[in-house]
């Protein structure tokens, strides 16, 4: 059976979070408030970011283990949500700027911010990105990874492998005193025009803010002159496409970003700590 066109589907009721779990400032009304400039994390913040990153990684792995044809995106969201709340964490995306679910699940031509629903099922040959962020101890840990549903075509396998390597080369470009644009330069050099590099979304500073004042472009942007410093935390999360790198947002939900030409997209993300000589990865991907 071939995959039907991806369309928004009905949502399950908002998932509950126990009252004992500490919530971010936006959990009730959806507005995160003003962003703060990047700064070095305190020892306590960093310790909690390691826990938050571990919880997010565990939730992603649990959802990934359930990937199979016929499984709905809502079911994957439920699994990840339950892991996070069982570990005492708040699912960071839940009501962030009104986002209705605990994860983002993006299939095939969906670049990012796909909303899990009760109707959308996985099909053999799909690729999907699961994006999970956990809030614990006043800070966030964020990662995503692209997975195959059963057997996929060679172009999709190559795209996924290239995206994993793009993440690695972006991380390798981080050095104290280096500039944010070094990440995009390294990724562009690796990609060499073989794939589209989405430029309308990027990485970000992370910590007490889900997204702080730092923006990380994954293509070279000469304006990215901010310098890295030890103790800084951020995400790198390149999105590569088989065709156009341009995105459009579904008007029906205001969130789902898709490639304008319907080409497939893969994405890989880690939360990182800038160290004295490079960057330490705080999150953990599922082995492939």
Short mmCIF file of C-alpha atoms in Angstrom, two decimals:
data_model
loop_
_atom_site.label_atom_id
_atom_site.label_comp_id
_atom_site.label_asym_id
_atom_site.label_seq_id
_atom_site.Cartn_x
_atom_site.Cartn_y
_atom_site.Cartn_z
CA UNK A 1 0.00 0.00 0.00
CA UNK A 2 1.44 3.36 -0.98
CA UNK A 3 1.58 6.24 1.47
CA UNK A 4 -1.37 8.64 1.22
CA UNK A 5 -0.73 12.36 1.17
CA UNK A 6 0.36 13.72 4.53
CA UNK A 7 -2.38 15.87 6.03
CA UNK A 8 -3.15 17.17 9.53
CA UNK A 9 -5.08 14.65 11.58
CA UNK A 10 -7.22 14.73 14.73
CA UNK A 11 -5.34 15.17 18.00
CA UNK A 12 -5.68 13.17 21.16
CA UNK A 13 -6.50 15.10 24.35
CA UNK A 14 -3.64 17.05 25.87
CA UNK A 15 -1.44 14.66 27.83
CA UNK A 16 -1.32 15.11 31.58
CA UNK A 17 1.77 15.99 33.58
CA UNK A 18 1.74 15.21 37.32
CA UNK A 19 1.47 18.28 39.54
CA UNK A 20 4.65 17.27 41.33
CA UNK A 21 6.74 17.93 38.19
CA UNK A 22 8.32 21.36 37.88
CA UNK A 23 7.02 23.24 34.86
CA UNK A 24 8.67 25.85 32.63
CA UNK A 25 7.27 29.37 32.74
CA UNK A 26 5.23 28.90 29.53
CA UNK A 27 3.50 25.67 30.57
CA UNK A 28 0.24 27.36 31.57
CA UNK A 29 -0.20 30.21 29.09
CA UNK A 30 2.16 29.15 26.30
CA UNK A 31 4.32 32.27 26.20
CA UNK A 32 8.00 31.75 27.09
CA UNK A 33 8.70 35.45 27.62
CA UNK A 34 11.82 37.31 26.53
CA UNK A 35 14.92 35.33 25.60
CA UNK A 36 18.18 35.82 27.45
CA UNK A 37 21.66 36.23 25.97
CA UNK A 38 24.00 33.22 26.01
CA UNK A 39 26.05 32.74 29.19
CA UNK A 40 28.13 30.05 30.84
CA UNK A 41 26.08 27.56 32.83
CA UNK A 42 26.48 27.20 36.56
CA UNK A 43 27.61 23.87 37.96
CA UNK A 44 24.07 23.14 39.14
CA UNK A 45 22.54 24.05 35.78
CA UNK A 46 25.00 21.87 33.95
CA UNK A 47 24.38 18.93 36.27
CA UNK A 48 20.64 19.23 35.64
CA UNK A 49 21.17 19.63 31.89
CA UNK A 50 22.98 16.30 31.90
CA UNK A 51 19.96 14.71 33.57
CA UNK A 52 17.50 16.45 31.23
CA UNK A 53 19.55 15.32 28.24
CA UNK A 54 19.61 11.74 29.53
CA UNK A 55 15.83 11.76 30.00
CA UNK A 56 15.22 13.17 26.51
CA UNK A 57 17.58 10.56 25.05
CA UNK A 58 15.79 7.76 26.88
CA UNK A 59 12.40 9.01 25.68
CA UNK A 60 13.60 9.21 22.08
CA UNK A 61 15.02 5.68 22.26
CA UNK A 62 11.75 4.32 23.67
CA UNK A 63 9.70 5.94 20.90
CA UNK A 64 12.15 4.76 18.25
CA UNK A 65 11.85 1.17 19.48
CA UNK A 66 8.13 1.27 18.62
CA UNK A 67 8.62 2.37 15.00
CA UNK A 68 6.81 -0.01 12.63
CA UNK A 69 4.32 0.19 9.77
CA UNK A 70 0.84 0.95 11.07
CA UNK A 71 1.95 2.71 14.26
CA UNK A 72 0.49 6.19 14.63
CA UNK A 73 2.55 9.26 15.40
CA UNK A 74 0.30 9.82 18.42
CA UNK A 75 1.43 6.47 19.83
CA UNK A 76 5.08 7.45 19.51
CA UNK A 77 4.28 10.73 21.26
CA UNK A 78 2.53 8.87 24.08
CA UNK A 79 5.54 6.62 24.63
CA UNK A 80 8.00 9.51 24.80
CA UNK A 81 5.69 11.54 27.04
CA UNK A 82 5.34 8.73 29.54
CA UNK A 83 9.09 8.18 29.76
CA UNK A 84 9.67 11.87 30.47
CA UNK A 85 7.03 12.24 33.16
CA UNK A 86 8.00 8.91 34.75
CA UNK A 87 11.52 10.33 35.11
CA UNK A 88 10.18 13.54 36.67
CA UNK A 89 10.63 15.77 33.60
CA UNK A 90 8.22 18.06 31.78
CA UNK A 91 7.99 17.56 27.98
CA UNK A 92 9.40 20.90 26.84
CA UNK A 93 7.36 21.24 23.65
CA UNK A 94 4.03 20.80 25.45
CA UNK A 95 2.27 24.20 25.14
CA UNK A 96 5.48 25.97 24.07
CA UNK A 97 3.99 28.87 22.10
CA UNK A 98 0.82 26.78 22.07
CA UNK A 99 2.35 23.64 20.53
CA UNK A 100 -0.09 20.85 21.48
CA UNK A 101 2.09 17.74 21.87
CA UNK A 102 5.07 16.39 23.82
CA UNK A 103 7.26 15.65 20.77
CA UNK A 104 7.64 16.67 17.14
CA UNK A 105 7.41 13.82 14.61
CA UNK A 106 8.22 14.73 11.02
CA UNK A 107 7.68 12.26 8.16
CA UNK A 108 9.30 12.32 4.70
CA UNK A 109 8.82 15.84 3.28
CA UNK A 110 8.13 17.33 6.72
CA UNK A 111 11.24 19.26 7.72
CA UNK A 112 10.36 19.86 11.37
CA UNK A 113 7.55 20.54 13.86
CA UNK A 114 5.29 17.77 12.64
CA UNK A 115 2.42 17.40 15.13
CA UNK A 116 1.68 13.81 16.24
CA UNK A 117 -1.94 12.83 15.64
CA UNK A 118 -4.34 9.91 15.85
CA UNK A 119 -4.68 9.40 12.10
CA UNK A 120 -1.18 9.56 10.63
CA UNK A 121 0.35 6.08 10.46
CA UNK A 122 3.86 5.02 9.53
CA UNK A 123 4.31 3.22 6.21
CA UNK A 124 7.04 0.89 5.01
CA UNK A 125 9.66 3.00 3.27
CA UNK A 126 9.03 6.19 5.28
CA UNK A 127 11.69 8.15 7.07
CA UNK A 128 10.76 10.10 10.18
CA UNK A 129 12.46 12.43 12.60
CA UNK A 130 11.56 12.22 16.29
CA UNK A 131 12.39 15.39 18.22
CA UNK A 132 12.31 15.25 22.03
CA UNK A 133 13.12 17.88 24.64
CA UNK A 134 12.90 17.36 28.41
CA UNK A 135 12.74 20.05 31.11
CA UNK A 136 14.27 19.02 34.43
CA UNK A 137 15.69 21.02 37.33
CA UNK A 138 15.00 24.32 35.57
CA UNK A 139 16.83 23.49 32.32
CA UNK A 140 16.22 21.72 29.00
CA UNK A 141 17.91 18.87 27.09
CA UNK A 142 17.05 18.56 23.39
CA UNK A 143 17.78 16.07 20.59
CA UNK A 144 16.34 14.53 17.47
CA UNK A 145 17.18 11.72 15.08
CA UNK A 146 15.87 10.42 11.76
CA UNK A 147 14.82 6.77 11.45
CA UNK A 148 13.77 4.41 8.67
CA UNK A 149 10.49 2.50 8.66
CA UNK A 150 11.46 -0.92 7.34
CA UNK A 151 13.26 -0.95 3.99
CA UNK A 152 13.90 2.45 2.44
CA UNK A 153 15.31 3.51 -0.92
CA UNK A 154 19.02 4.18 -1.41
CA UNK A 155 18.56 7.93 -1.82
CA UNK A 156 16.92 8.11 1.60
CA UNK A 157 19.65 5.98 3.19
CA UNK A 158 22.30 8.24 1.73
CA UNK A 159 20.44 11.34 2.90
CA UNK A 160 20.23 10.03 6.45
CA UNK A 161 23.92 9.11 6.51
CA UNK A 162 24.90 12.52 5.14
CA UNK A 163 22.79 14.29 7.75
CA UNK A 164 24.43 12.33 10.56
CA UNK A 165 27.84 13.31 9.20
CA UNK A 166 26.75 16.94 8.78
CA UNK A 167 25.93 17.01 12.50
CA UNK A 168 29.35 15.57 13.31
CA UNK A 169 31.27 18.08 11.21
CA UNK A 170 29.21 20.93 12.65
CA UNK A 171 30.11 19.83 16.18
CA UNK A 172 33.78 19.42 15.23
CA UNK A 173 33.82 23.08 14.12
CA UNK A 174 33.06 24.35 17.65
CA UNK A 175 36.01 25.82 19.54
CA UNK A 176 36.21 28.44 22.31
CA UNK A 177 36.85 31.74 20.58
CA UNK A 178 35.51 30.41 17.29
CA UNK A 179 32.47 31.92 15.64
CA UNK A 180 28.97 30.53 15.25
CA UNK A 181 29.27 30.79 11.47
CA UNK A 182 32.06 28.19 11.61
CA UNK A 183 29.35 25.54 12.01
CA UNK A 184 27.55 26.47 8.80
CA UNK A 185 30.83 26.82 6.92
CA UNK A 186 31.87 23.29 7.92
CA UNK A 187 28.50 21.79 7.01
CA UNK A 188 28.42 23.55 3.62
CA UNK A 189 31.94 22.34 2.88
CA UNK A 190 30.91 18.77 3.65
CA UNK A 191 27.61 18.86 1.73
CA UNK A 192 29.21 20.41 -1.41
CA UNK A 193 25.84 21.05 -3.01
CA UNK A 194 24.77 17.39 -2.97
CA UNK A 195 21.77 18.17 -0.74
CA UNK A 196 19.70 21.16 0.21
CA UNK A 197 20.56 22.74 3.58
CA UNK A 198 17.45 24.18 5.22
CA UNK A 199 18.14 27.76 6.26
CA UNK A 200 14.77 28.85 7.66
CA UNK A 201 15.32 26.89 10.89
CA UNK A 202 18.46 26.42 12.93
CA UNK A 203 20.06 25.40 16.18
CA UNK A 204 19.86 27.52 19.30
CA UNK A 205 21.22 28.27 22.69
CA UNK A 206 19.58 26.13 25.37
CA UNK A 207 19.55 25.93 29.16
CA UNK A 208 17.01 27.65 31.41
CA UNK A 209 15.51 28.95 28.14
CA UNK A 210 14.30 26.38 25.62
CA UNK A 211 15.70 28.78 23.01
CA UNK A 212 17.96 31.57 24.22
CA UNK A 213 19.37 34.47 22.22
CA UNK A 214 21.84 32.39 20.20
CA UNK A 215 20.83 31.25 16.69
CA UNK A 216 22.88 28.60 14.88
CA UNK A 217 22.69 28.67 11.08
CA UNK A 218 23.55 25.40 9.33
CA UNK A 219 24.63 27.07 6.11
CA UNK A 220 27.36 29.70 6.03
CA UNK A 221 26.11 33.10 7.18
CA UNK A 222 28.75 35.82 7.52
CA UNK A 223 26.59 37.56 10.13
CA UNK A 224 27.14 34.73 12.63
CA UNK A 225 30.07 36.42 14.36
CA UNK A 226 29.15 35.54 17.96
CA UNK A 227 32.04 33.72 19.62
CA UNK A 228 31.85 30.48 21.57
CA UNK A 229 33.02 30.35 25.18
CA UNK A 230 33.50 27.54 27.71
CA UNK A 231 30.38 26.68 29.66
CA UNK A 232 28.02 27.71 26.84
CA UNK A 233 25.29 25.24 25.85
CA UNK A 234 23.60 25.00 22.47
CA UNK A 235 22.11 22.68 19.89
CA UNK A 236 23.33 21.84 16.42
CA UNK A 237 20.59 20.28 14.26
CA UNK A 238 21.17 20.30 10.49
CA UNK A 239 18.27 19.56 8.15
CA UNK A 240 19.24 18.23 4.71
CA UNK A 241 16.87 17.63 1.81
CA UNK A 242 16.90 15.63 -1.42
CA UNK A 243 15.63 18.67 -3.32
CA UNK A 244 14.72 22.23 -2.49
CA UNK A 245 15.92 23.60 0.84
CA UNK A 246 12.98 26.01 0.98
CA UNK A 247 10.26 25.45 3.54
CA UNK A 248 6.60 26.38 3.80
CA UNK A 249 4.33 26.09 6.84
CA UNK A 250 0.99 24.34 6.75
CA UNK A 251 -1.61 27.07 7.23
CA UNK A 252 -3.95 24.50 8.77
CA UNK A 253 -1.86 24.10 11.94
CA UNK A 254 0.69 26.92 11.82
CA UNK A 255 3.53 24.55 12.78
CA UNK A 256 4.29 21.81 10.27
CA UNK A 257 7.16 22.85 7.97
CA UNK A 258 7.47 20.96 4.67
CA UNK A 259 9.75 21.18 1.65
CA UNK A 260 8.17 23.26 -1.10
CA UNK A 261 8.83 20.56 -3.72
CA UNK A 262 7.81 17.56 -1.59
CA UNK A 263 11.36 16.20 -1.39
CA UNK A 264 12.42 14.22 1.67
CA UNK A 265 14.25 15.76 4.61
CA UNK A 266 16.38 14.29 7.39
CA UNK A 267 17.51 15.98 10.59
CA UNK A 268 19.92 15.14 13.42
CA UNK A 269 20.38 17.11 16.66
CA UNK A 270 22.41 17.08 19.85
CA UNK A 271 22.63 19.31 22.89
CA UNK A 272 26.24 20.40 23.40
CA UNK A 273 28.50 21.95 26.02
CA UNK A 274 31.37 24.14 24.84
CA UNK A 275 34.51 22.98 26.65
CA UNK A 276 38.05 24.35 26.88
CA UNK A 277 39.05 22.58 23.68
CA UNK A 278 35.88 21.81 21.72
CA UNK A 279 32.39 20.56 22.48
CA UNK A 280 30.96 17.77 24.60
CA UNK A 281 27.80 16.00 23.44
CA UNK A 282 25.26 15.77 26.28
CA UNK A 283 22.51 13.81 24.49
CA UNK A 284 22.66 10.26 23.13
CA UNK A 285 21.40 8.97 19.80
CA UNK A 286 20.03 5.51 19.13
CA UNK A 287 22.80 3.37 17.55
CA UNK A 288 22.32 2.80 13.82
#
